[in-house]
Short mmCIF file of C-alpha atoms in Angstrom, two decimals:
data_model
loop_
_atom_site.label_atom_id
_atom_site.label_comp_id
_atom_site.label_asym_id
_atom_site.label_seq_id
_atom_site.Cartn_x
_atom_site.Cartn_y
_atom_site.Cartn_z
CA MET A 11 69.51 111.60 156.83
CA SER A 12 66.05 110.83 159.24
CA GLU A 13 65.59 111.80 162.49
CA LYS A 14 66.08 108.24 163.16
CA HIS A 15 69.49 107.73 161.26
CA LYS A 16 71.17 110.59 162.81
CA SER A 17 70.87 109.57 166.67
CA SER A 18 72.10 106.82 166.87
CA VAL A 19 76.52 105.85 166.46
CA ALA A 20 77.72 104.43 164.38
CA PHE A 21 81.56 103.09 164.23
CA GLY A 22 84.19 102.20 162.14
CA GLN A 23 87.95 102.93 160.76
CA VAL A 24 89.08 105.43 156.98
CA VAL A 25 92.09 103.22 155.78
CA ILE A 26 94.34 105.63 154.93
CA GLY A 27 98.82 105.81 153.05
CA PRO A 28 100.59 105.38 149.48
CA PRO A 29 99.85 103.38 146.46
CA GLY A 30 100.49 99.75 147.27
CA SER A 31 101.02 99.68 150.63
CA GLY A 32 98.22 96.99 151.98
CA LYS A 33 95.60 99.17 152.40
CA THR A 34 92.90 96.92 149.90
CA THR A 35 94.80 93.97 152.35
CA TYR A 36 94.01 94.79 155.39
CA CYS A 37 89.93 96.16 154.18
CA LEU A 38 89.61 92.83 153.91
CA GLY A 39 91.83 90.84 156.59
CA MET A 40 90.02 92.77 159.01
CA GLN A 41 87.27 92.65 158.20
CA GLU A 42 86.74 88.79 158.40
CA PHE A 43 89.10 89.21 161.76
CA LEU A 44 85.92 91.80 163.05
CA SER A 45 83.03 89.48 161.07
CA LYS A 46 85.06 86.35 163.48
CA LEU A 47 83.92 88.16 166.56
CA GLY A 48 80.42 89.40 165.75
CA ARG A 49 80.69 92.68 163.80
CA LYS A 50 78.24 93.63 161.68
CA MET A 51 80.32 94.69 159.42
CA ALA A 52 80.33 97.07 155.32
CA VAL A 53 83.41 97.85 153.58
CA VAL A 54 82.48 101.17 151.46
CA ASN A 55 84.73 101.24 149.27
CA LEU A 56 86.18 104.97 148.40
CA ASP A 57 89.22 104.17 145.51
CA PRO A 58 87.61 104.93 141.72
CA ALA A 59 90.80 103.07 140.59
CA ASN A 60 90.34 100.15 143.10
CA GLU A 61 89.07 97.03 140.20
CA GLY A 62 89.00 94.07 141.12
CA LYS A 63 88.46 94.52 145.20
CA PRO A 64 88.80 90.44 147.03
CA TYR A 65 85.93 91.85 149.57
CA ASP A 66 82.69 92.00 149.45
CA SER A 67 82.03 96.83 149.21
CA ALA A 68 78.57 97.15 150.99
CA ILE A 69 78.56 100.75 148.98
CA ASP A 70 81.20 101.42 145.55
CA ILE A 71 82.56 104.97 144.67
CA SER A 72 82.04 103.17 140.81
CA GLU A 73 78.47 103.27 140.95
CA LEU A 74 78.65 107.25 141.19
CA VAL A 75 81.61 107.98 139.42
CA THR A 76 85.68 106.20 137.98
CA LEU A 77 89.38 107.01 137.96
CA ALA A 78 88.46 105.18 133.53
CA ASP A 79 85.22 107.19 132.57
CA VAL A 80 86.93 110.67 134.38
CA MET A 81 90.73 110.15 132.43
CA ASP A 82 88.76 109.61 129.01
CA ALA A 83 85.62 112.14 129.36
CA LEU A 84 88.58 114.98 130.65
CA LYS A 85 91.53 113.87 128.76
CA LEU A 86 93.51 113.76 133.24
CA GLY A 87 96.79 111.66 134.00
CA PRO A 88 95.97 109.59 136.69
CA ASN A 89 96.75 111.59 139.85
CA GLY A 90 94.26 114.47 138.06
CA GLY A 91 91.67 111.85 138.05
CA LEU A 92 91.74 110.81 141.56
CA ILE A 93 91.18 114.61 142.69
CA TYR A 94 88.33 115.38 139.98
CA CYS A 95 87.31 111.51 141.71
CA MET A 96 87.35 113.43 145.17
CA GLU A 97 85.76 116.79 144.42
CA TYR A 98 83.13 114.66 142.47
CA LEU A 99 81.62 112.50 145.79
CA GLU A 100 81.98 116.10 147.58
CA ALA A 101 79.94 117.40 145.69
CA ASN A 102 77.13 114.16 145.57
CA LEU A 103 77.62 113.35 149.40
CA ASP A 104 73.96 112.92 149.69
CA TRP A 105 74.28 109.95 146.80
CA LEU A 106 77.41 108.00 149.63
CA GLN A 107 73.92 109.88 152.30
CA GLU A 108 71.92 107.39 151.49
CA LYS A 109 73.79 104.71 150.66
CA LEU A 110 75.10 104.54 154.55
CA SER A 111 71.39 105.05 155.16
CA LYS A 112 70.65 101.18 154.78
CA PHE A 113 73.63 99.73 157.11
CA LYS A 114 72.36 100.51 160.17
CA ASP A 115 74.93 98.99 163.22
CA HIS A 116 77.22 98.19 161.68
CA TYR A 117 80.83 98.81 161.60
CA PHE A 118 82.60 100.56 158.78
CA LEU A 119 86.11 99.89 156.74
CA PHE A 120 85.85 103.08 154.06
CA ASP A 121 88.88 101.90 152.43
CA CYS A 122 90.32 104.97 150.34
CA PRO A 123 92.02 106.37 147.43
CA GLY A 124 96.53 105.44 147.97
CA GLN A 125 97.10 109.43 146.16
CA VAL A 126 99.08 110.73 149.10
CA GLU A 127 98.70 114.45 148.55
CA LEU A 128 94.48 113.94 149.44
CA TYR A 129 95.40 113.15 152.71
CA THR A 130 98.46 115.89 153.06
CA HIS A 131 96.99 118.72 151.11
CA GLN A 132 93.91 118.62 149.31
CA ALA A 133 90.64 119.44 151.53
CA SER A 134 88.01 117.16 150.00
CA LEU A 135 88.70 113.07 151.90
CA LYS A 136 88.95 115.89 153.83
CA ASN A 137 85.16 117.56 153.92
CA ILE A 138 83.59 114.18 153.26
CA PHE A 139 85.04 112.64 156.76
CA ALA A 140 83.92 115.49 158.49
CA GLN A 141 80.54 115.48 157.59
CA LEU A 142 80.93 112.01 158.66
CA SER A 143 81.72 113.08 162.04
CA ARG A 144 78.41 115.01 161.94
CA TRP A 145 75.79 112.34 160.32
CA ASN A 146 77.26 110.74 163.87
CA PHE A 147 80.10 108.68 162.76
CA ARG A 148 82.51 108.06 164.98
CA LEU A 149 85.91 107.63 162.57
CA ALA A 150 89.44 106.60 163.55
CA ALA A 151 92.18 106.85 160.51
CA THR A 152 94.63 103.58 159.98
CA HIS A 153 97.49 105.12 157.45
CA LEU A 154 99.20 102.38 156.77
CA VAL A 155 103.63 102.92 155.29
CA ASP A 156 105.45 99.65 153.95
CA SER A 157 107.73 97.94 156.87
CA HIS A 158 110.60 98.26 155.05
CA TYR A 159 110.84 101.78 154.77
CA CYS A 160 112.54 101.59 158.62
CA THR A 161 115.41 99.52 156.70
CA ASP A 162 115.89 103.10 155.43
CA PRO A 163 116.72 106.38 157.24
CA ALA A 164 116.29 108.50 154.74
CA LYS A 165 112.79 107.15 153.62
CA PHE A 166 111.51 106.82 157.11
CA ILE A 167 112.65 110.59 158.04
CA SER A 168 110.07 110.59 154.53
CA VAL A 169 107.60 108.86 156.12
CA LEU A 170 107.89 110.18 159.26
CA CYS A 171 107.46 113.72 157.76
CA THR A 172 103.82 111.67 155.17
CA SER A 173 102.52 110.97 158.59
CA LEU A 174 102.56 113.93 160.67
CA SER A 175 101.26 115.90 157.62
CA THR A 176 98.85 113.54 157.45
CA MET A 177 97.33 113.19 161.13
CA LEU A 178 97.65 117.66 161.18
CA HIS A 179 95.46 117.63 157.84
CA VAL A 180 93.31 114.93 157.94
CA GLU A 181 91.88 115.68 161.17
CA LEU A 182 90.68 112.61 162.68
CA PRO A 183 92.04 110.37 165.89
CA HIS A 184 94.43 108.18 163.89
CA VAL A 185 96.39 104.96 164.23
CA ASN A 186 99.75 105.19 161.79
CA VAL A 187 100.24 101.13 161.39
CA LEU A 188 103.58 99.38 160.40
CA SER A 189 102.30 96.76 157.95
CA LYS A 190 103.89 94.13 155.44
CA MET A 191 106.05 93.22 159.42
CA ASP A 192 107.05 89.41 157.30
CA LEU A 193 108.86 91.41 154.99
CA ILE A 194 110.41 94.66 156.77
CA GLU A 195 113.98 93.25 156.22
CA GLN A 196 113.55 92.88 152.38
CA PHE A 197 115.71 95.53 151.54
CA GLY A 198 118.19 95.59 154.85
CA ARG A 199 119.20 94.95 157.65
CA LEU A 200 117.13 97.64 160.92
CA ALA A 201 119.63 99.87 161.86
CA PHE A 202 117.71 99.81 165.48
CA ASN A 203 114.98 98.00 167.51
CA LEU A 204 111.85 98.03 166.05
CA ASP A 205 111.12 99.91 169.51
CA PHE A 206 113.18 102.76 168.10
CA TYR A 207 110.93 103.17 165.05
CA THR A 208 107.35 102.46 166.45
CA GLU A 209 107.90 104.63 169.64
CA VAL A 210 110.08 107.37 166.54
CA MET A 211 111.99 107.47 170.28
CA ASP A 212 116.37 109.70 169.91
CA LEU A 213 116.04 111.21 166.02
CA SER A 214 119.35 112.13 166.17
CA TYR A 215 120.89 108.74 165.72
CA LEU A 216 118.71 108.23 162.03
CA LEU A 217 121.00 111.93 162.00
CA ASP A 218 124.12 109.99 162.56
CA HIS A 219 123.55 107.16 159.60
CA LEU A 220 122.62 109.01 156.44
CA ALA A 221 125.87 111.81 157.64
CA THR A 222 127.87 107.63 156.40
CA ASP A 223 126.72 109.00 153.54
CA PRO A 224 127.92 111.77 150.94
CA PHE A 225 125.48 112.36 149.33
CA PHE A 226 122.70 112.91 152.81
CA GLN A 227 126.27 114.83 154.35
CA HIS A 228 125.53 117.89 152.91
CA TYR A 229 121.48 118.09 153.53
CA ARG A 230 122.81 116.87 157.28
CA ARG A 231 121.09 121.06 158.72
CA LEU A 232 117.98 120.50 156.36
CA ASN A 233 117.04 116.87 156.99
CA GLU A 234 118.11 118.34 161.50
CA LYS A 235 115.38 120.67 160.34
CA LEU A 236 112.88 118.60 159.86
CA VAL A 237 113.04 115.78 162.80
CA GLU A 238 113.67 118.95 165.16
CA VAL A 239 109.84 119.34 163.76
CA ILE A 240 108.77 115.60 163.95
CA GLU A 241 109.88 115.33 167.63
CA ASP A 242 108.55 119.25 168.54
CA TYR A 243 105.13 117.63 167.20
CA SER A 244 105.87 114.47 169.10
CA LEU A 245 102.20 113.06 167.53
CA VAL A 246 103.83 109.97 166.18
CA SER A 247 104.02 106.32 166.04
CA PHE A 248 103.40 103.13 164.65
CA VAL A 249 101.92 99.67 165.47
CA PRO A 250 103.75 97.01 163.82
CA LEU A 251 101.00 93.82 161.04
CA ASN A 252 101.47 91.07 159.70
CA VAL A 253 97.59 90.98 158.45
CA GLN A 254 98.84 86.33 158.13
CA ASP A 255 99.13 87.37 161.82
CA LYS A 256 96.08 86.91 164.30
CA GLU A 257 97.93 88.45 167.43
CA SER A 258 98.87 91.39 165.05
CA MET A 259 95.75 92.37 163.79
CA HIS A 260 93.79 92.22 167.06
CA ARG A 261 96.16 94.87 168.50
CA VAL A 262 95.95 97.29 165.84
CA MET A 263 92.22 96.06 165.90
CA LYS A 264 92.07 97.68 169.95
CA ALA A 265 94.31 101.11 169.44
CA VAL A 266 92.18 102.01 166.75
CA ASP A 267 88.67 100.47 168.91
CA LYS A 268 90.55 103.23 171.40
CA ALA A 269 90.98 106.04 169.14
CA ASN A 270 87.36 105.83 167.83
CA GLY A 271 85.77 104.71 171.15
CA TYR A 272 84.21 102.29 170.61
CA CYS A 273 85.67 100.43 173.35
CA PHE A 274 83.33 102.01 176.06
CA GLY A 275 80.88 101.54 173.53
CA ASP A 276 77.62 98.64 174.11
CA LEU A 277 77.52 96.65 171.23
CA GLU A 278 79.26 94.09 172.56
CA GLN A 279 79.80 92.82 175.58
CA ARG A 280 82.25 93.89 177.35
CA SER A 281 83.56 93.67 181.18
CA MET A 282 84.66 96.98 182.32
CA GLU A 283 88.06 95.40 183.67
CA ALA A 284 88.45 95.08 180.01
CA MET A 285 87.03 99.29 179.16
CA MET A 286 89.43 100.09 181.64
CA SER A 287 92.15 98.06 180.85
CA SER A 288 91.53 99.98 176.59
CA ALA A 289 91.43 102.93 178.81
CA ILE A 290 95.51 103.61 180.06
CA GLY A 291 97.06 101.46 178.03
CA ALA A 292 97.49 98.73 180.43
CA ASP A 293 99.20 95.83 178.36
CA PHE A 294 102.20 97.32 177.68
CA GLN A 295 102.81 98.79 174.53
CA PHE A 296 107.09 98.05 174.98
CA THR A 297 106.49 93.76 175.67
CA SER A 298 104.58 93.36 172.93
CA THR A 299 107.21 95.13 170.07
CA LEU A 300 109.42 93.05 171.69
CA ALA A 301 107.63 89.61 170.46
CA VAL A 302 106.75 91.51 167.42
CA GLN A 303 110.12 91.87 166.53
CA GLU A 304 111.08 88.32 167.64
CA LYS A 305 109.44 86.64 165.33
CA TYR A 306 109.72 88.71 161.93
CA VAL A 307 113.07 90.84 162.71
CA HIS A 308 116.57 88.45 162.56
CA PRO A 309 119.27 89.21 164.87
CA GLU A 310 123.23 88.95 163.76
CA ASP A 311 126.10 88.80 165.64
CA ARG A 312 126.32 92.66 165.68
CA THR A 313 124.71 94.69 168.38
CA VAL A 314 122.84 97.57 168.40
CA GLU A 315 125.47 99.25 171.04
CA GLN A 316 128.52 98.03 168.46
CA GLU A 317 126.90 99.41 165.45
CA ALA A 318 126.40 102.50 167.79
CA MET A 319 129.93 101.70 168.58
CA GLN A 320 130.86 102.07 164.49
CA LEU A 321 129.73 105.11 164.05
#
């Protein structure tokens, strides 16, 4: 990359998460949302298995390698094929460098594959993100997980472990997002208020819920140790998201802008008050979470305290 290009700072977010968590839909929604705010957008598809994309990608990894070709040529399954594709991209970063150099003064969305091990222990994507940082990209990781996992204590603890592992491995400023908030109670009712899950409060209450299941009674010590690790790091929290809701998209945008430093740049007309508000988080998270709960979580006659008494 030329010295002139290296001197310019580019902002963006890498959109990661398990399969089916809504990454591609998020990229489409965020592209439209930010475009209406006046940002010049460039969506980069880094998922070699992503066919029929709903958005117009400025850069597409399929021009370099596709999962189908790798599986056919090397007789690999989908998981091994995806790992090979990421290793191939890492070995051909000059291709990505050349493509990115054509989009100056753009805000980037990197739509990444949905294979969890790529973010928890495999090094290729981590190395690619690190190289982007060396090219003067200021990136934040937007990690999407399905919100309906909150309705199952065991699955929610799994989500917390995956999110924590991803945060520690990827080594980027991180925003965890509960996606598909409009479907949060599709598979059951929340045991606690929404802020319990978004702020990851005292997880011992989840252990009490798990103890009511005869299967999990045998693994109580294991679950206690997992919860201790999560609470000792105290890094994981979530921002609720419904892509169809502009207020919800705006909350996620503000969280990501604070994470990657975009809110402190001069690419948009922003007042000092707005910058300071972003810096100190003047908008109270509890109030916004309460508004989301009132919109998407259906109340029942029993209160949380009554359910706790039942336990």
